[in-house]
Amino acid sequence: MLDEAKAGELFAHIKKHSSADEVEVLFYDVHSALTRFANNTIHQNVAEENQVISVRSVFGQRTARATTNRTDGESLQRVVQASESLARVQHQDPDLLPMARPEESGTGTVGAVRHFEQTAALTPQKRADGVEQIVKIAGDNRLTTAGIFSSSEISEGIFNSRGLQRWHRQTSSEISVTMLAQDSSGWQKANSPDVCHLDARMLAEVAAKKARDSAHPQEVSAGRYTVILEPAAVLDIVGFMFFDFGGLAILDQRSFLNDRVGKQIFGENINISDEVNHPLQSGAPFDGEGVRREHVPLIEKGVVKRLVYARATAQRVKKSEYKDKLGHVGPTGHGFPLPNEMGEAPMNIVFQTPDNPQTTEQMIASTDRGIYVTRFWYIREVDPYEKILTGMTRDGTFLIEDGKLRHGVLNFRFNESLLHMLSNVEAMGTPVRASGEESFDMVVPPMKVKDFNFTEVTKF
Amino acid sequence: MQEIASWALNSASLKGAFYADARIVNERGRSLATKNGKIGSAADSESLGIGVRVIADGAWGFASSDDLSRKSVEETAARAVEIARASARVKQEEIHLAPESTVTAEWVSPFKIDPFSISVEQNLDLLLKIDSELCAVAGVTLAETNLNFKREEQWFASSEGANIHQTKYITGAGYAAYAFAGSEIQKRSYPNSFGGQWQNKGYELIEELKLVENARRTGEEAVALLKADRCPEGVSTIVLDSAQLGLQIHESIGHPIELDRVLGMEANFAGTSFLTLDKLGKLRYGSELVNVVADARPEHGPGLGSFAFDDEGVSAQCTPIISNGLFTGYLSSRETAHAIGSNRSGGTLRAESWNRLPIIRMTNVSILPGEKPLSREQLISSTDSGIFMQTNRSWSIDDKRYNFQFGCEMGWEIKAGKLVRMLKNPSYSGITTDFWNSMDAICSRDEWTLWGTPNCGKGQPQQVMGTGHGAAPARFRNVKVGSAYKGN
């Protein structure tokens, strides 16, 4: 793996060949492996080693980026020349700031350890051991299983010619399990920087139970229902709103928060922050310019209190009509690598623990009639300002009656506004680190939501 | 590069691989974008590496590296064999590949103008000119433009003796105007949404698209939508423009015919398919007018699914998918062909890059145009009542590809053969086979466009792939409309 010392040598080499006013280099090195299984067989099994060196050059108010995965001297010179050639022909950008200084970057690592040798050293044989356990449980239940067991180690860093230098490394591991019966299925997924925290057997048992219990699904008509959403379902749907929580989205007037910051738009029980240092979070403590990621309280008691800002966005907002309308404005360390069109976004979302957290069992017990959702699928935005999203349920959808899961149901299509949904949360559980397929990982609770809008039913 | 590939194949063989192939891929890309009169992004990229795929002990292994030194390449191949042996611990049966004749070949996708030969200044001037046209429209609050060029060069070699060198040029461009007012955001895109039009072409595509000429109208339509009536809710005849029909094909025909999905190999992520094997040759997928092919041959056109050989060395083919409404074919590979009783792969295995395992991907899955001359104007004028929908805004379909819902950027009410009223927020939904069986008209060749979808996601780890979809405007009866806003 690329380490900070080697990256420093490469940066010195690049700086020597740079004729730009300023130069910045992003380093990214990944060793990853993924064992994939289906039909109770490992059918795909892959490993990758790759590193990326990305050079940004600045001439006055012009900047551009070039990227390579080659580290030989000739390739490094070529990538420097490519970034400089591109930068020289750009138009002047009056909002471009000098590169970040070291004091904007902070020091040290994130609070929790995010690199574990046992994850970095995980072998294909160990992953096969995990898959074997899952396949055995499938066989014991007369089910067919499909899924993944993956692990990776990454190093990433940023160096610039103003002396900023940050480095981060972490590991990750993930198991996702689908269990398939003749007319039903179940699913579970978990990830962790420490592979020892993954329990293949438990995930497989829960997925198998869902597949068994939802067998012979019955059709229930579409309409508004109380729903109980597992954490993965919550994160996949709410994830669609956080790219609107950047200052540039407001300036561009593409955010559903235009004219809504400071107003009560969600229920009073909704409190969400961005916290890279949360023990259940992952990722580097600095952004695409190397700026330290701050803890930002985004939503307090249903009111959007703050947004996140890259350095240039903060400067633009302070000069704009929005300067007094968005609460505290200043760089928060959430910018994407420059140049880019998206600006910034909070990527370390943490839902605050509610006053009276409930388990999903308690939520079910208090529900006269409702739908239990394991997972959503193929979520897309229908309306960008009312934040209406559509999507399907999948892999374990149940009817709740009289406080009990009664039986599996045919999957629903929903068309639901996030403004409506997060104003109708009746109960939440303790937030956990969850992983879905439609959005980035978050620390989210299970939720009980009333009047969730299912509009159609599919055939299975 | 052939020597580097031979290091991999020899190393895999020495470690006991029954079969091995190596792909060395060298990619170059350029992305330029503007937003509201400013350059949004300007980036060049290059990536070079090798991926080695092997069968050992009857199971698959794959390893990849960006290091092309002999030591690294040999270690990468050995790692692939070690991984295959681990795979073999959890298997139900041995991997068997359909036979394929080995070839030595060179191929370059046809192009007239190397897109990298055009100066960045010229490209930026074009984008800023479009941007200026969009922003000149009062009420446009956000204008975005983009240009993308790629060059993908690949060397493929296999232990069976194949040796194939292919180079593709890909060009894409598009733009969008947004209008925000009150409590809504409306958007119009050209020539298509989500990145515009993409093809295996050089810079000549940019010249063909007439980007500047259509910018003012696009901006005006975005603003006009703010004051348009909302698409009603109910059941209606709909006419889809060719770009939206292209995405409809992608989602409700292209994905369900992927044989790996049908066989359960994608069950954990992308999903499975309602097209179980018993339906081949029996299912009435659509009306008699529905004729769909999966055609990777360059003579089909410069689609993103065009090539000479797929990523396991199988030559490009045309597979009839739906013939006069009857379901007749799947997308297959050497590993899966036997499942449909075929002794040859359909040639659809492709990988995003050197660091990904090739999997079954759509090639150019296209609906054939109507045989009788029929223009879009004639199609609309022959429609008593309905809604004409243009340009995709949202898309969603279940994991067996039955229930879909699409939103479009703009609609028009059709009355007595005329477009009488602009409609905002149009959407339609249905069940795949019901929908295709309701098609009662499709325009002829003059209205047929081979659209590029550059962002199709599939696989774990996820791979993004370009696919092609030829389509012409078509009419569908008794379709549910407006349900995306039902209750909202």
Short mmCIF file of C-alpha atoms in Angstrom, two decimals, chain A residues 50-446:
data_model
loop_
_atom_site.label_atom_id
_atom_site.label_comp_id
_atom_site.label_asym_id
_atom_site.label_seq_id
_atom_site.Cartn_x
_atom_site.Cartn_y
_atom_site.Cartn_z
CA ASN A 50 -5.05 0.17 -7.87
CA GLN A 51 -3.79 3.59 -6.99
CA VAL A 52 -4.84 6.97 -8.27
CA ILE A 53 -2.79 10.14 -8.39
CA SER A 54 -4.78 13.25 -9.19
CA VAL A 55 -3.03 16.57 -9.82
CA ARG A 56 -4.71 19.98 -9.69
CA SER A 57 -2.84 22.95 -11.06
CA VAL A 58 -3.65 26.62 -10.55
CA PHE A 59 -2.58 29.59 -12.64
CA GLY A 60 -4.03 32.77 -11.19
CA GLN A 61 -7.79 32.24 -11.17
CA ARG A 62 -7.66 29.19 -13.43
CA THR A 63 -7.61 25.58 -12.31
CA ALA A 64 -8.03 22.05 -13.76
CA ARG A 65 -7.31 18.45 -12.80
CA ALA A 66 -5.66 15.43 -14.44
CA THR A 67 -5.56 11.90 -13.05
CA THR A 68 -3.45 8.81 -13.64
CA ASN A 69 -2.82 5.43 -12.06
CA ARG A 70 0.82 5.33 -13.16
CA THR A 71 3.64 6.33 -10.83
CA ASP A 72 6.69 6.13 -13.09
CA GLY A 73 8.54 9.39 -13.70
CA GLU A 74 7.34 9.82 -17.26
CA SER A 75 3.67 9.30 -16.31
CA LEU A 76 3.95 11.74 -13.42
CA GLN A 77 5.40 14.40 -15.72
CA ARG A 78 2.62 13.70 -18.20
CA VAL A 79 -0.13 14.10 -15.63
CA VAL A 80 1.38 17.37 -14.41
CA GLN A 81 1.55 18.67 -17.98
CA ALA A 82 -2.02 17.54 -18.67
CA SER A 83 -3.39 19.39 -15.64
CA GLU A 84 -1.38 22.50 -16.51
CA SER A 85 -2.44 22.45 -20.17
CA LEU A 86 -6.07 22.17 -19.16
CA ALA A 87 -5.76 24.85 -16.48
CA ARG A 88 -4.07 27.39 -18.75
CA VAL A 89 -7.01 27.46 -21.18
CA GLN A 90 -9.72 27.80 -18.56
CA HIS A 91 -11.62 31.02 -18.15
CA GLN A 92 -10.91 33.11 -15.05
CA ASP A 93 -12.93 31.96 -12.05
CA PRO A 94 -13.36 34.95 -9.72
CA ASP A 95 -14.55 32.63 -6.93
CA LEU A 96 -11.46 30.42 -6.97
CA LEU A 97 -9.60 30.70 -3.66
CA PRO A 98 -5.93 30.04 -2.95
CA MET A 99 -5.40 26.46 -1.82
CA ALA A 100 -6.12 25.64 1.82
CA ARG A 101 -3.44 26.35 4.40
CA PRO A 102 -2.25 23.69 6.90
CA GLU A 103 -4.08 25.41 9.76
CA GLU A 104 -7.41 24.91 7.93
CA SER A 105 -6.78 21.20 7.84
CA GLY A 106 -6.39 20.24 11.46
CA THR A 107 -4.23 17.39 12.64
CA GLY A 108 -4.56 13.87 13.92
CA THR A 109 -6.86 11.08 12.90
CA VAL A 110 -10.54 10.42 13.55
CA GLY A 111 -11.35 9.46 17.12
CA ALA A 112 -12.11 5.80 16.49
CA VAL A 113 -9.67 3.34 14.94
CA ARG A 114 -10.79 2.63 11.39
CA HIS A 115 -7.96 0.39 10.22
CA PHE A 116 -7.83 -3.23 11.35
CA GLU A 117 -5.08 -5.61 10.29
CA GLN A 118 -7.43 -8.60 10.42
CA THR A 119 -9.61 -6.95 7.78
CA ALA A 120 -6.67 -5.93 5.60
CA ALA A 121 -5.30 -9.46 5.75
CA LEU A 122 -8.56 -11.29 5.06
CA THR A 123 -7.90 -14.12 2.59
CA PRO A 124 -10.18 -15.64 -0.07
CA GLN A 125 -10.18 -18.79 2.07
CA LYS A 126 -11.56 -16.86 5.07
CA ARG A 127 -14.25 -15.28 2.91
CA ALA A 128 -15.12 -18.75 1.59
CA ASP A 129 -15.43 -19.90 5.22
CA GLY A 130 -18.07 -17.22 5.78
CA VAL A 131 -19.91 -18.11 2.59
CA GLU A 132 -19.86 -21.78 3.55
CA GLN A 133 -21.70 -20.94 6.78
CA ILE A 134 -24.31 -18.96 4.85
CA VAL A 135 -24.80 -21.72 2.26
CA LYS A 136 -25.20 -24.30 5.03
CA ILE A 137 -27.97 -22.26 6.64
CA ALA A 138 -29.63 -21.93 3.21
CA GLY A 139 -29.44 -25.69 2.77
CA ASP A 140 -30.79 -26.36 6.25
CA ASN A 141 -33.79 -24.18 5.38
CA ARG A 142 -34.20 -25.55 1.84
CA LEU A 143 -33.48 -22.08 0.47
CA THR A 144 -31.19 -20.70 -2.19
CA THR A 145 -28.78 -17.96 -1.21
CA ALA A 146 -26.98 -15.13 -3.01
CA GLY A 147 -24.78 -12.38 -1.71
CA ILE A 148 -21.31 -11.00 -1.13
CA PHE A 149 -18.50 -11.06 1.41
CA SER A 150 -16.03 -8.27 0.70
CA SER A 151 -13.05 -6.59 2.32
CA SER A 152 -10.82 -3.68 1.44
CA GLU A 153 -8.00 -1.52 2.65
CA ILE A 154 -7.60 2.05 1.44
CA SER A 155 -5.12 4.85 1.94
CA GLU A 156 -5.93 8.37 0.87
CA GLY A 157 -4.25 11.69 1.27
CA ILE A 158 -3.88 15.23 0.05
CA PHE A 159 -0.77 17.40 -0.29
CA ASN A 160 -0.62 20.96 -1.59
CA SER A 161 2.06 23.51 -2.32
CA ARG A 162 0.99 25.69 0.63
CA GLY A 163 2.21 22.97 2.97
CA LEU A 164 -1.07 21.21 3.69
CA GLN A 165 -0.61 17.46 4.16
CA ARG A 166 -3.25 15.00 5.42
CA TRP A 167 -3.36 11.22 5.35
CA HIS A 168 -6.01 8.66 6.25
CA ARG A 169 -6.24 4.92 6.01
CA GLN A 170 -9.01 2.54 6.85
CA THR A 171 -10.36 -0.90 6.22
CA SER A 172 -13.89 -2.06 5.51
CA SER A 173 -15.69 -5.36 5.29
CA GLU A 174 -19.22 -6.22 4.29
CA ILE A 175 -21.62 -9.14 4.08
CA SER A 176 -24.89 -9.01 2.22
CA VAL A 177 -27.19 -12.04 2.16
CA THR A 178 -30.33 -12.77 0.17
CA MET A 179 -32.27 -15.96 0.87
CA LEU A 180 -34.68 -17.08 -1.84
CA ALA A 181 -37.65 -19.41 -1.50
CA GLN A 182 -40.08 -20.36 -4.25
CA ASP A 183 -42.20 -17.21 -3.97
CA SER A 184 -40.49 -15.15 -1.27
CA SER A 185 -37.13 -13.80 -0.17
CA GLY A 186 -35.29 -12.24 2.76
CA TRP A 187 -32.26 -9.97 3.01
CA GLN A 188 -29.74 -8.66 5.53
CA LYS A 189 -26.56 -6.63 5.21
CA ALA A 190 -23.88 -5.33 7.54
CA ASN A 191 -20.50 -3.69 7.25
CA SER A 192 -17.71 -2.72 9.59
CA PRO A 193 -14.07 -1.57 9.46
CA ASP A 194 -13.37 -4.62 11.65
CA VAL A 195 -14.30 -7.90 10.00
CA CYS A 196 -14.52 -9.52 13.43
CA HIS A 197 -17.74 -7.53 13.97
CA LEU A 198 -19.46 -9.25 11.04
CA ASP A 199 -21.59 -12.25 11.93
CA ALA A 200 -22.28 -14.22 8.75
CA ARG A 201 -24.31 -16.83 10.57
CA MET A 202 -26.64 -14.32 12.25
CA LEU A 203 -27.22 -12.39 9.02
CA ALA A 204 -28.03 -15.61 7.19
CA GLU A 205 -30.40 -16.80 9.91
CA VAL A 206 -32.36 -13.53 9.89
CA ALA A 207 -32.55 -13.46 6.08
CA ALA A 208 -33.69 -17.10 6.04
CA LYS A 209 -36.40 -16.40 8.60
CA LYS A 210 -37.70 -13.52 6.51
CA ALA A 211 -37.80 -15.73 3.42
CA ARG A 212 -39.67 -18.46 5.31
CA ASP A 213 -42.09 -16.12 7.04
CA SER A 214 -42.99 -14.21 3.88
CA ALA A 215 -43.72 -17.34 1.83
CA HIS A 216 -46.96 -17.44 -0.16
CA PRO A 217 -47.35 -13.64 -0.16
CA GLN A 218 -50.86 -12.25 -0.38
CA GLU A 219 -51.98 -9.16 -2.27
CA VAL A 220 -52.93 -6.21 -0.10
CA SER A 221 -54.34 -3.19 -1.87
CA ALA A 222 -52.23 -0.04 -2.29
CA GLY A 223 -52.97 2.97 -0.10
CA ARG A 224 -51.63 4.89 2.88
CA TYR A 225 -50.31 2.64 5.66
CA THR A 226 -48.41 2.87 8.87
CA VAL A 227 -45.01 1.40 7.99
CA ILE A 228 -42.18 0.07 10.08
CA LEU A 229 -38.92 0.58 8.23
CA GLU A 230 -35.71 -1.28 9.04
CA PRO A 231 -32.62 0.99 9.22
CA ALA A 232 -31.49 0.03 5.69
CA ALA A 233 -34.88 1.12 4.31
CA VAL A 234 -34.63 4.43 6.18
CA LEU A 235 -31.15 5.25 4.92
CA ASP A 236 -31.90 4.33 1.32
CA ILE A 237 -34.84 6.72 1.17
CA VAL A 238 -33.57 9.66 3.27
CA GLY A 239 -30.21 9.55 1.50
CA PHE A 240 -31.82 11.27 -1.45
CA MET A 241 -32.11 14.58 0.41
CA PHE A 242 -28.61 15.17 1.75
CA PHE A 243 -27.09 16.38 -1.51
CA ASP A 244 -29.45 19.36 -1.08
CA PHE A 245 -27.81 20.31 2.23
CA GLY A 246 -24.90 22.16 0.60
CA GLY A 247 -24.63 25.91 0.17
CA LEU A 248 -24.03 25.60 -3.57
CA ALA A 249 -27.32 23.74 -4.01
CA ILE A 250 -29.03 26.80 -2.51
CA LEU A 251 -27.12 29.22 -4.77
CA ASP A 252 -28.01 27.05 -7.76
CA GLN A 253 -31.67 26.97 -6.66
CA ARG A 254 -31.72 23.19 -7.12
CA SER A 255 -32.23 22.40 -3.42
CA PHE A 256 -35.56 21.56 -1.81
CA LEU A 257 -34.28 23.69 1.08
CA ASN A 258 -34.51 26.92 -0.92
CA ASP A 259 -36.79 29.14 1.22
CA ARG A 260 -37.04 26.39 3.87
CA VAL A 261 -33.89 26.81 6.02
CA GLY A 262 -34.88 27.84 9.54
CA LYS A 263 -38.46 26.65 9.09
CA GLN A 264 -40.17 23.68 10.69
CA ILE A 265 -40.32 21.23 7.78
CA PHE A 266 -40.03 17.90 9.64
CA GLY A 267 -41.44 16.54 12.89
CA GLU A 268 -40.00 17.78 16.17
CA ASN A 269 -38.49 14.35 16.80
CA ILE A 270 -36.11 14.63 13.83
CA ASN A 271 -32.54 15.56 14.80
CA ILE A 272 -29.74 14.87 12.34
CA SER A 273 -26.09 15.90 12.25
CA ASP A 274 -23.00 15.26 10.18
CA GLU A 275 -20.29 13.75 12.40
CA VAL A 276 -17.22 12.19 10.84
CA ASN A 277 -15.86 11.42 14.30
CA HIS A 278 -18.89 9.43 15.44
CA PRO A 279 -17.69 5.97 16.53
CA LEU A 280 -20.03 4.25 14.07
CA GLN A 281 -19.02 6.45 11.13
CA SER A 282 -16.25 5.93 8.60
CA GLY A 283 -14.19 8.01 6.20
CA ALA A 284 -11.44 10.61 6.29
CA PRO A 285 -11.57 13.61 8.67
CA PHE A 286 -10.82 16.05 5.83
CA ASP A 287 -12.52 17.01 2.58
CA GLY A 288 -11.50 17.25 -1.06
CA GLU A 289 -9.43 20.37 -0.38
CA GLY A 290 -7.92 18.94 2.79
CA VAL A 291 -10.10 21.06 5.11
CA ARG A 292 -11.02 19.56 8.49
CA ARG A 293 -14.55 18.11 8.57
CA GLU A 294 -16.56 19.82 11.28
CA HIS A 295 -19.43 18.41 13.28
CA VAL A 296 -22.48 20.15 11.79
CA PRO A 297 -25.95 19.96 13.37
CA LEU A 298 -28.11 19.91 10.24
CA ILE A 299 -31.62 19.43 11.64
CA GLU A 300 -32.76 20.21 15.18
CA LYS A 301 -36.30 19.41 16.26
CA GLY A 302 -37.40 19.26 12.63
CA VAL A 303 -35.90 22.63 11.70
CA VAL A 304 -33.03 22.81 9.20
CA LYS A 305 -30.47 24.78 11.18
CA ARG A 306 -27.27 24.60 9.19
CA LEU A 307 -25.89 23.57 5.83
CA VAL A 308 -22.40 22.48 4.86
CA TYR A 309 -19.97 24.54 2.78
CA ALA A 310 -16.82 24.16 0.76
CA ARG A 311 -14.48 27.14 1.16
CA ALA A 312 -15.46 28.90 -2.06
CA THR A 313 -19.16 28.24 -1.51
CA ALA A 314 -19.03 29.85 1.92
CA GLN A 315 -17.42 32.92 0.43
CA ARG A 316 -20.04 33.13 -2.33
CA VAL A 317 -22.95 32.71 0.07
CA LYS A 318 -21.60 35.46 2.31
CA LYS A 319 -21.74 37.83 -0.67
CA SER A 320 -25.18 36.68 -1.78
CA GLU A 321 -28.80 37.41 -0.93
CA TYR A 322 -28.72 34.28 1.24
CA LYS A 323 -26.05 35.54 3.66
CA ASP A 324 -28.53 36.18 6.50
CA LYS A 325 -31.01 33.42 5.64
CA LEU A 326 -29.03 30.23 6.19
CA GLY A 327 -27.81 30.44 9.78
CA HIS A 328 -24.08 30.17 10.38
CA VAL A 329 -22.14 30.28 7.11
CA GLY A 330 -18.50 29.22 6.91
CA PRO A 331 -16.31 26.44 5.51
CA THR A 332 -17.25 23.15 7.19
CA GLY A 333 -14.91 20.72 5.40
CA HIS A 334 -17.46 19.02 3.20
CA GLY A 335 -16.23 20.08 -0.24
CA PHE A 336 -15.63 17.70 -3.10
CA PRO A 337 -12.27 17.80 -4.94
CA LEU A 338 -11.98 20.86 -7.15
CA PRO A 339 -13.00 21.75 -9.77
CA ASN A 340 -16.51 20.33 -9.51
CA GLU A 341 -20.13 21.33 -10.10
CA MET A 342 -21.70 19.86 -6.94
CA GLY A 343 -19.86 21.88 -4.32
CA GLU A 344 -20.32 19.93 -1.13
CA ALA A 345 -22.52 17.52 0.79
CA PRO A 346 -22.69 15.96 4.25
CA MET A 347 -21.56 12.35 3.94
CA ASN A 348 -21.35 11.26 7.59
CA ILE A 349 -25.00 11.38 8.57
CA VAL A 350 -25.97 10.54 12.15
CA PHE A 351 -29.55 10.48 13.44
CA GLN A 352 -29.67 11.42 17.10
CA THR A 353 -30.97 8.84 19.55
CA PRO A 354 -34.64 9.60 20.33
CA ASP A 355 -35.86 10.22 23.87
CA ASN A 356 -37.73 6.94 24.03
CA PRO A 357 -36.15 4.52 21.58
CA GLN A 358 -38.28 1.53 20.68
CA THR A 359 -37.30 -1.81 19.25
CA THR A 360 -38.94 -2.90 16.00
CA GLU A 361 -40.76 -5.55 18.06
CA GLN A 362 -42.28 -2.79 20.21
CA MET A 363 -43.24 -0.84 17.09
CA ILE A 364 -44.97 -3.89 15.62
CA ALA A 365 -46.78 -4.60 18.89
CA SER A 366 -48.23 -1.07 18.93
CA THR A 367 -49.50 -1.24 15.33
CA ASP A 368 -53.09 -2.25 14.56
CA ARG A 369 -52.57 -2.47 10.83
CA GLY A 370 -49.48 -1.64 8.84
CA ILE A 371 -46.68 -2.82 6.59
CA TYR A 372 -43.22 -3.99 7.68
CA VAL A 373 -40.47 -3.10 5.17
CA THR A 374 -37.05 -4.78 5.13
CA ARG A 375 -35.62 -2.93 2.18
CA PHE A 376 -36.46 -0.47 -0.59
CA TRP A 377 -35.27 -0.76 -4.16
CA TYR A 378 -34.76 1.43 -7.24
CA ILE A 379 -35.59 4.70 -5.55
CA ARG A 380 -35.69 7.73 -7.82
CA GLU A 381 -36.70 11.35 -7.40
CA VAL A 382 -40.10 12.21 -8.87
CA ASP A 383 -40.27 15.84 -7.72
CA PRO A 384 -37.12 17.74 -6.69
CA TYR A 385 -38.77 20.44 -4.56
CA GLU A 386 -41.49 18.49 -2.77
CA LYS A 387 -38.92 15.67 -2.56
CA ILE A 388 -41.35 13.03 -3.78
CA LEU A 389 -39.54 9.74 -4.29
CA THR A 390 -40.69 6.54 -5.94
CA GLY A 391 -39.41 3.01 -5.41
CA MET A 392 -40.33 -0.56 -4.53
CA THR A 393 -40.29 -2.73 -1.44
CA ARG A 394 -38.19 -5.89 -1.68
CA ASP A 395 -36.97 -9.03 0.12
CA GLY A 396 -39.25 -9.24 3.13
CA THR A 397 -42.46 -7.18 3.15
CA PHE A 398 -45.13 -8.14 5.68
CA LEU A 399 -48.65 -7.19 6.74
CA ILE A 400 -48.96 -6.22 10.41
CA GLU A 401 -52.34 -6.77 12.08
CA ASP A 402 -53.26 -6.48 15.72
CA GLY A 403 -49.67 -6.01 16.78
CA LYS A 404 -48.30 -9.04 14.93
CA LEU A 405 -46.59 -9.82 11.62
CA ARG A 406 -49.35 -11.76 9.85
CA HIS A 407 -47.94 -12.81 6.49
CA GLY A 408 -45.88 -11.74 3.53
CA VAL A 409 -47.43 -9.43 0.96
CA LEU A 410 -46.84 -8.71 -2.71
CA ASN A 411 -44.34 -5.87 -3.05
CA PHE A 412 -45.53 -2.27 -3.25
CA ARG A 413 -44.52 0.78 -5.25
CA PHE A 414 -44.43 3.96 -3.19
CA ASN A 415 -44.62 7.64 -4.18
CA GLU A 416 -43.85 9.48 -0.96
CA SER A 417 -42.60 12.96 -0.09
CA LEU A 418 -39.71 13.03 2.38
CA LEU A 419 -41.23 16.22 3.82
CA HIS A 420 -44.37 14.25 4.58
CA MET A 421 -42.60 11.11 5.76
CA LEU A 422 -40.28 12.85 8.23
CA SER A 423 -43.23 14.81 9.61
CA ASN A 424 -45.05 11.59 10.44
CA VAL A 425 -42.49 9.57 12.36
CA GLU A 426 -44.32 8.07 15.32
CA ALA A 427 -41.41 6.13 16.81
CA MET A 428 -37.73 5.49 16.29
CA GLY A 429 -35.21 2.97 17.56
CA THR A 430 -31.60 3.37 18.59
CA PRO A 431 -29.54 4.45 15.55
CA VAL A 432 -27.18 1.84 14.16
CA ARG A 433 -24.60 1.81 11.39
CA ALA A 434 -26.60 0.62 8.39
CA SER A 435 -25.90 -0.09 4.77
CA GLY A 436 -28.28 -0.26 1.83
CA GLU A 437 -27.94 -0.18 -1.94
CA GLU A 438 -29.29 3.24 -2.97
CA SER A 439 -27.40 5.57 -0.67
CA PHE A 440 -24.23 5.90 1.37
CA ASP A 441 -23.85 4.27 4.79
CA MET A 442 -25.31 6.18 7.74
CA VAL A 443 -26.08 5.89 11.43
CA VAL A 444 -29.87 5.59 11.31
CA PRO A 445 -32.67 4.17 13.44
CA PRO A 446 -35.58 1.94 12.45
#
